[in-house]
């Protein structure tokens, strides 16, 4: 009887109705397991924010139940929040070798290595976590060593795809584990959670190997230096650059902190196979003729401080762009980065480089499944219930429609968002309330201390700057003994606006005199009188509304 | 002899090595004419800026030579700076009927109607401006009534394409004036200036008419309300929406200030042909069943205050999104707008609407020529010299390469940027110095009063907020009699950071005491002592660097 009403709660803590900060919890009786623990980048209106992490209030509240965090792969949107989460919730971590290699780097930075228990797994492994058995299966993605999961619960099997694509000719030789997925599907999958990132794209994502072919064609005809920018974590891409360099007798140098990091970790762990003597120090590139050099660098998203950006703006200490250098941007701009990427491309062209980017050649493929691949995943696993994950609402919605088009009943598809809980038994599933969830903003050392009021102020300051008005009055009778002094920042260029500032001072002075002659002494009234008079005056003169900060000092 | 050394100066004041604010001047002896006068949108780092306009210092300096401004079409990036420029340089304006209709709206807003002389021209017309004859030729673009120009100078013929595409089946029946362009080419074109916007795209831009076919297919199967968002100025697109609505017996209502404006102007001037009784007031849409309604609206770029955004966020006063409403975004996000568009799409989906956008169907075509169309333009006009215009450096560069691939000698191609002058005689052309040029920032009523210092302050304020430190000291001995008081904005949420703020106060107090005990009285020293101590303290505690404003009052 108890068995028949057994239920698993699916608790998305991030990644649904948003891009990034992927995190999904499953709760069965006294056991909670968590899949992934990612960060996301701040929205445009989150001024000054470094990164965004999931709200784990629910996990903290149920601390004793949490058996561990299982990682699908080593991208930031799947592991980036780990250091912050582990500081509050120290549980074991499970992941493949490369994934944990990348995690380790983070733990070191946050001085957490000794306190966190990490456990290496490999595709094919099954681990027991409380009442769950978690099975790791090989998959393909734009990072090596990615896995998808079969979570065996007392209620049924849950398949979580992680991020995936179907690549029949992957660089590491093994495609996604079709056979095991098919076997699971045949036995019966209760619930599928699947990556929705590319659901808007028809057809198939091209194989990673096609990029290698493009590299070879480009390298074959290149007569000068070649610089390739790509995501550091895309080890297979990096491997193909090394391979093409080797084929055409070029030495390879690596630039950019994260690229150096990843190349080191990947070589150490055996994920990157590099021919003898091919790797040279960036300090030595000028010892070779241009046609014998390839530089692999970060900065494919035009990030302002990245190695490629520094090369483009002549701020790179080791490498100067020469006319004729061939620069390949082996990546697609992430939505929001189009302009920064374009800026770097323009600068490189201005320096006389030839630049090859996605608009011009097939130098990049996506790491995510397109529609036909998603259909394959649904067809293989034949799930009873489906929750689309990893995407904005439009992606989740389209993925739901895709599932419907394959014959799944509408009522078995749950297009939910972060924080909404779905409760699943053998035969039923329903949305069952919600848990606290949202965006925790990280700014410097502060985690969650910047909220709406601070952001609103930053926005206001960013648009029209500020004006500080200081006046000193006497304790006895409120008579002004110094000021009003006015200081502005981010409003107008003061030297050219002396008249305006002098007039503003007079406006404040008048307002204060009116107050004094009416016997008004309350600071709150004085302050709003200063604010109101100045705001009106400035708006009339400039159609701008700087933040006005009246400060009253008493002596 | 004088004739043989006659030269025309080509003076780009905007639109080269940048997107927008297109403006090109030509100078021959005592005559200057200007083509277009556009604005552009602020870059991400131009915080608080409304729009950007060209620097016209050179024209002001040569005021007496300027014979007029010739407009190619009515888009903001070609006419948007007119009101600002005309206030400083009142010269006659020449343009087609719709273009001037849109200009008139602007002049009204800026109270310039009575003082500016506007002159309507039509394709086929030639006007005399000083030593130039300017000939207007029909072209196709994503706005009606666009023209390209043949500028007949004493040195030779200059063809300026404006923005264009080659559409063999345009909505208004007349394609670009191939015959005249061919004729000019045969006689000899000295210089071609051509639109580079889509030079990265191979093949052809589809005809505007294909969007009409998509509309018909969508409208045919729609059973509920249809809402179409597009650029207000795309009169041909709007016409096709009206046509599809008419065909499927739907009434049309218009929402959004600029859409209402343009529809009115276009109907008045005969550019929009609307069947009797089809247009209804937005207040009346609920009097009809959903399947009889089409709403045309602004907001296809996800602009936060636009009609569509307001519908999506339930802030539109006249229209509430119903589940089942079909929303069509008939536009491509302009680079930089991807996220705002995505936000609106997500909100609409969440409200239960079906949303069709570019990723899902052919509901938009570009207004700019792709590579094969550009080749056609080069082939028709067979210019001796070529200057690619309207694009970032990468576009100009690619366009230069395209010209080379057609056989033009490299030395006849000038990939220049805004401000660089090219001097052309019958046989020779060379870069000949530069003129003042750049971005003039408009913020509220201020034109050019926000510069780098103000922007740098706004950026600083936007990232970490500010801290104002006020202290009152005595005139006699510099003894502190009030304060230090600390006020912060955009830094931390004060209520949760009382300890931090109290500590900060102590840090400042200590710094002041050290100064006093050392007999230091100079304000500059006191201020930098406050700044330095506080900056170090705050960075250590928070890894943030708010702007610190020390203010000293004397009594």
PDB file of N, CA, C and O in Angstrom, chain B residues 6 21 31 69 75 92 109 119 124 156 171 211 232 267 319 354 357 359 386 389 394 411 426 437 452 470 481 520 528:
ATOM      1  N   UNK B   6      40.537  69.218 -61.371  1.00  0.00           N
ATOM      2  CA  UNK B   6      39.360  69.362 -60.522  1.00  0.00           C
ATOM      3  C   UNK B   6      39.183  68.128 -59.649  1.00  0.00           C
ATOM      4  O   UNK B   6      39.418  67.014 -60.092  1.00  0.00           O
ATOM      5  N   UNK B  21      23.854  56.363 -37.822  1.00  0.00           N
ATOM      6  CA  UNK B  21      24.221  57.776 -38.020  1.00  0.00           C
ATOM      7  C   UNK B  21      24.905  58.011 -39.372  1.00  0.00           C
ATOM      8  O   UNK B  21      25.966  58.602 -39.458  1.00  0.00           O
ATOM      9  N   UNK B  31      31.101  74.322 -53.047  1.00  0.00           N
ATOM     10  CA  UNK B  31      29.810  73.680 -52.822  1.00  0.00           C
ATOM     11  C   UNK B  31      29.956  72.385 -52.035  1.00  0.00           C
ATOM     12  O   UNK B  31      30.735  71.505 -52.386  1.00  0.00           O
ATOM     13  N   UNK B  69      20.733  69.205 -47.759  1.00  0.00           N
ATOM     14  CA  UNK B  69      20.830  67.807 -47.322  1.00  0.00           C
ATOM     15  C   UNK B  69      19.850  66.981 -48.145  1.00  0.00           C
ATOM     16  O   UNK B  69      18.660  67.304 -48.222  1.00  0.00           O
ATOM     17  N   UNK B  75      14.345  56.149 -42.688  1.00  0.00           N
ATOM     18  CA  UNK B  75      14.724  55.453 -41.453  1.00  0.00           C
ATOM     19  C   UNK B  75      15.509  56.369 -40.520  1.00  0.00           C
ATOM     20  O   UNK B  75      16.227  57.260 -40.971  1.00  0.00           O
ATOM     21  N   UNK B  92      18.345  73.731 -46.892  1.00  0.00           N
ATOM     22  CA  UNK B  92      17.184  73.047 -47.477  1.00  0.00           C
ATOM     23  C   UNK B  92      17.356  71.526 -47.444  1.00  0.00           C
ATOM     24  O   UNK B  92      18.467  71.014 -47.521  1.00  0.00           O
ATOM     25  N   UNK B 109       7.902  68.000 -33.608  1.00  0.00           N
ATOM     26  CA  UNK B 109       8.294  67.750 -32.227  1.00  0.00           C
ATOM     27  C   UNK B 109       9.324  68.758 -31.738  1.00  0.00           C
ATOM     28  O   UNK B 109       9.330  69.164 -30.586  1.00  0.00           O
ATOM     29  N   UNK B 119      11.855  70.100 -49.565  1.00  0.00           N
ATOM     30  CA  UNK B 119      11.531  70.038 -50.990  1.00  0.00           C
ATOM     31  C   UNK B 119      11.266  68.603 -51.406  1.00  0.00           C
ATOM     32  O   UNK B 119      12.156  67.760 -51.326  1.00  0.00           O
ATOM     33  N   UNK B 124      13.398  59.780 -60.539  1.00  0.00           N
ATOM     34  CA  UNK B 124      13.449  60.300 -61.900  1.00  0.00           C
ATOM     35  C   UNK B 124      13.807  61.776 -61.924  1.00  0.00           C
ATOM     36  O   UNK B 124      14.343  62.287 -62.914  1.00  0.00           O
ATOM     37  N   UNK B 156      32.894  63.922 -62.341  1.00  0.00           N
ATOM     38  CA  UNK B 156      32.329  62.656 -62.792  1.00  0.00           C
ATOM     39  C   UNK B 156      31.086  62.303 -61.996  1.00  0.00           C
ATOM     40  O   UNK B 156      30.659  63.073 -61.133  1.00  0.00           O
ATOM     41  N   UNK B 171       6.474  45.331 -53.389  1.00  0.00           N
ATOM     42  CA  UNK B 171       5.058  45.546 -53.105  1.00  0.00           C
ATOM     43  C   UNK B 171       4.501  46.727 -53.893  1.00  0.00           C
ATOM     44  O   UNK B 171       3.356  46.736 -54.296  1.00  0.00           O
ATOM     45  N   UNK B 211       7.080  37.365 -47.559  1.00  0.00           N
ATOM     46  CA  UNK B 211       6.502  37.503 -46.221  1.00  0.00           C
ATOM     47  C   UNK B 211       4.983  37.528 -46.312  1.00  0.00           C
ATOM     48  O   UNK B 211       4.284  36.974 -45.458  1.00  0.00           O
ATOM     49  N   UNK B 232       7.447  50.088 -37.546  1.00  0.00           N
ATOM     50  CA  UNK B 232       6.404  51.008 -37.992  1.00  0.00           C
ATOM     51  C   UNK B 232       6.695  51.508 -39.401  1.00  0.00           C
ATOM     52  O   UNK B 232       5.801  51.633 -40.240  1.00  0.00           O
ATOM     53  N   UNK B 267      -1.106  56.554 -45.034  1.00  0.00           N
ATOM     54  CA  UNK B 267      -2.443  56.553 -45.638  1.00  0.00           C
ATOM     55  C   UNK B 267      -2.726  57.899 -46.297  1.00  0.00           C
ATOM     56  O   UNK B 267      -3.214  57.982 -47.418  1.00  0.00           O
ATOM     57  N   UNK B 319      -5.454  46.390 -24.466  1.00  0.00           N
ATOM     58  CA  UNK B 319      -5.427  45.027 -24.984  1.00  0.00           C
ATOM     59  C   UNK B 319      -4.773  44.094 -23.988  1.00  0.00           C
ATOM     60  O   UNK B 319      -3.669  44.345 -23.515  1.00  0.00           O
ATOM     61  N   UNK B 354       0.251  31.876 -28.673  1.00  0.00           N
ATOM     62  CA  UNK B 354       1.167  31.216 -29.592  1.00  0.00           C
ATOM     63  C   UNK B 354       2.015  32.293 -30.229  1.00  0.00           C
ATOM     64  O   UNK B 354       1.485  33.304 -30.685  1.00  0.00           O
ATOM     65  N   UNK B 357       7.991  33.527 -34.394  1.00  0.00           N
ATOM     66  CA  UNK B 357       9.089  34.463 -34.557  1.00  0.00           C
ATOM     67  C   UNK B 357      10.085  33.880 -35.530  1.00  0.00           C
ATOM     68  O   UNK B 357       9.926  32.751 -36.000  1.00  0.00           O
ATOM     69  N   UNK B 359      12.861  32.484 -35.642  1.00  0.00           N
ATOM     70  CA  UNK B 359      13.439  31.148 -35.514  1.00  0.00           C
ATOM     71  C   UNK B 359      12.468  30.078 -36.003  1.00  0.00           C
ATOM     72  O   UNK B 359      12.866  28.978 -36.342  1.00  0.00           O
ATOM     73  N   UNK B 386      35.720  52.828 -55.589  1.00  0.00           N
ATOM     74  CA  UNK B 386      34.670  52.286 -54.727  1.00  0.00           C
ATOM     75  C   UNK B 386      34.955  52.589 -53.260  1.00  0.00           C
ATOM     76  O   UNK B 386      36.076  52.386 -52.773  1.00  0.00           O
ATOM     77  N   UNK B 389      30.174  51.687 -47.784  1.00  0.00           N
ATOM     78  CA  UNK B 389      29.580  52.508 -46.711  1.00  0.00           C
ATOM     79  C   UNK B 389      28.555  51.672 -45.931  1.00  0.00           C
ATOM     80  O   UNK B 389      28.237  50.559 -46.322  1.00  0.00           O
ATOM     81  N   UNK B 394      34.346  45.343 -40.337  1.00  0.00           N
ATOM     82  CA  UNK B 394      34.327  44.004 -40.959  1.00  0.00           C
ATOM     83  C   UNK B 394      33.457  43.993 -42.216  1.00  0.00           C
ATOM     84  O   UNK B 394      33.770  43.338 -43.198  1.00  0.00           O
ATOM     85  N   UNK B 411      43.842  49.123 -55.362  1.00  0.00           N
ATOM     86  CA  UNK B 411      44.152  50.526 -55.050  1.00  0.00           C
ATOM     87  C   UNK B 411      43.001  51.474 -55.384  1.00  0.00           C
ATOM     88  O   UNK B 411      43.048  52.650 -55.037  1.00  0.00           O
ATOM     89  N   UNK B 426      39.396  62.919 -61.919  1.00  0.00           N
ATOM     90  CA  UNK B 426      38.970  62.022 -63.010  1.00  0.00           C
ATOM     91  C   UNK B 426      39.718  60.697 -62.990  1.00  0.00           C
ATOM     92  O   UNK B 426      39.166  59.655 -63.300  1.00  0.00           O
ATOM     93  N   UNK B 437      35.336  64.294 -36.617  1.00  0.00           N
ATOM     94  CA  UNK B 437      34.183  63.408 -36.769  1.00  0.00           C
ATOM     95  C   UNK B 437      34.083  62.556 -35.533  1.00  0.00           C
ATOM     96  O   UNK B 437      35.073  62.319 -34.843  1.00  0.00           O
ATOM     97  N   UNK B 452      33.461  61.792 -21.804  1.00  0.00           N
ATOM     98  CA  UNK B 452      34.078  60.599 -21.228  1.00  0.00           C
ATOM     99  C   UNK B 452      34.097  60.578 -19.712  1.00  0.00           C
ATOM    100  O   UNK B 452      33.916  59.538 -19.093  1.00  0.00           O
ATOM    101  N   UNK B 470      30.732  62.780   4.802  1.00  0.00           N
ATOM    102  CA  UNK B 470      30.681  64.210   5.102  1.00  0.00           C
ATOM    103  C   UNK B 470      31.228  64.464   6.498  1.00  0.00           C
ATOM    104  O   UNK B 470      30.895  63.735   7.438  1.00  0.00           O
ATOM    105  N   UNK B 481      33.698  68.830  14.146  1.00  0.00           N
ATOM    106  CA  UNK B 481      32.590  69.161  15.041  1.00  0.00           C
ATOM    107  C   UNK B 481      31.319  68.384  14.696  1.00  0.00           C
ATOM    108  O   UNK B 481      30.379  68.344  15.477  1.00  0.00           O
ATOM    109  N   UNK B 520      47.768  68.094   9.962  1.00  0.00           N
ATOM    110  CA  UNK B 520      47.436  68.262   8.540  1.00  0.00           C
ATOM    111  C   UNK B 520      46.099  68.989   8.399  1.00  0.00           C
ATOM    112  O   UNK B 520      45.097  68.584   8.995  1.00  0.00           O
ATOM    113  N   UNK B 528      41.978  62.809   0.400  1.00  0.00           N
ATOM    114  CA  UNK B 528      42.567  61.572  -0.127  1.00  0.00           C
ATOM    115  C   UNK B 528      42.863  60.598   1.000  1.00  0.00           C
ATOM    116  O   UNK B 528      42.832  59.385   0.794  1.00  0.00           O
TER     117      UNK B 528
END
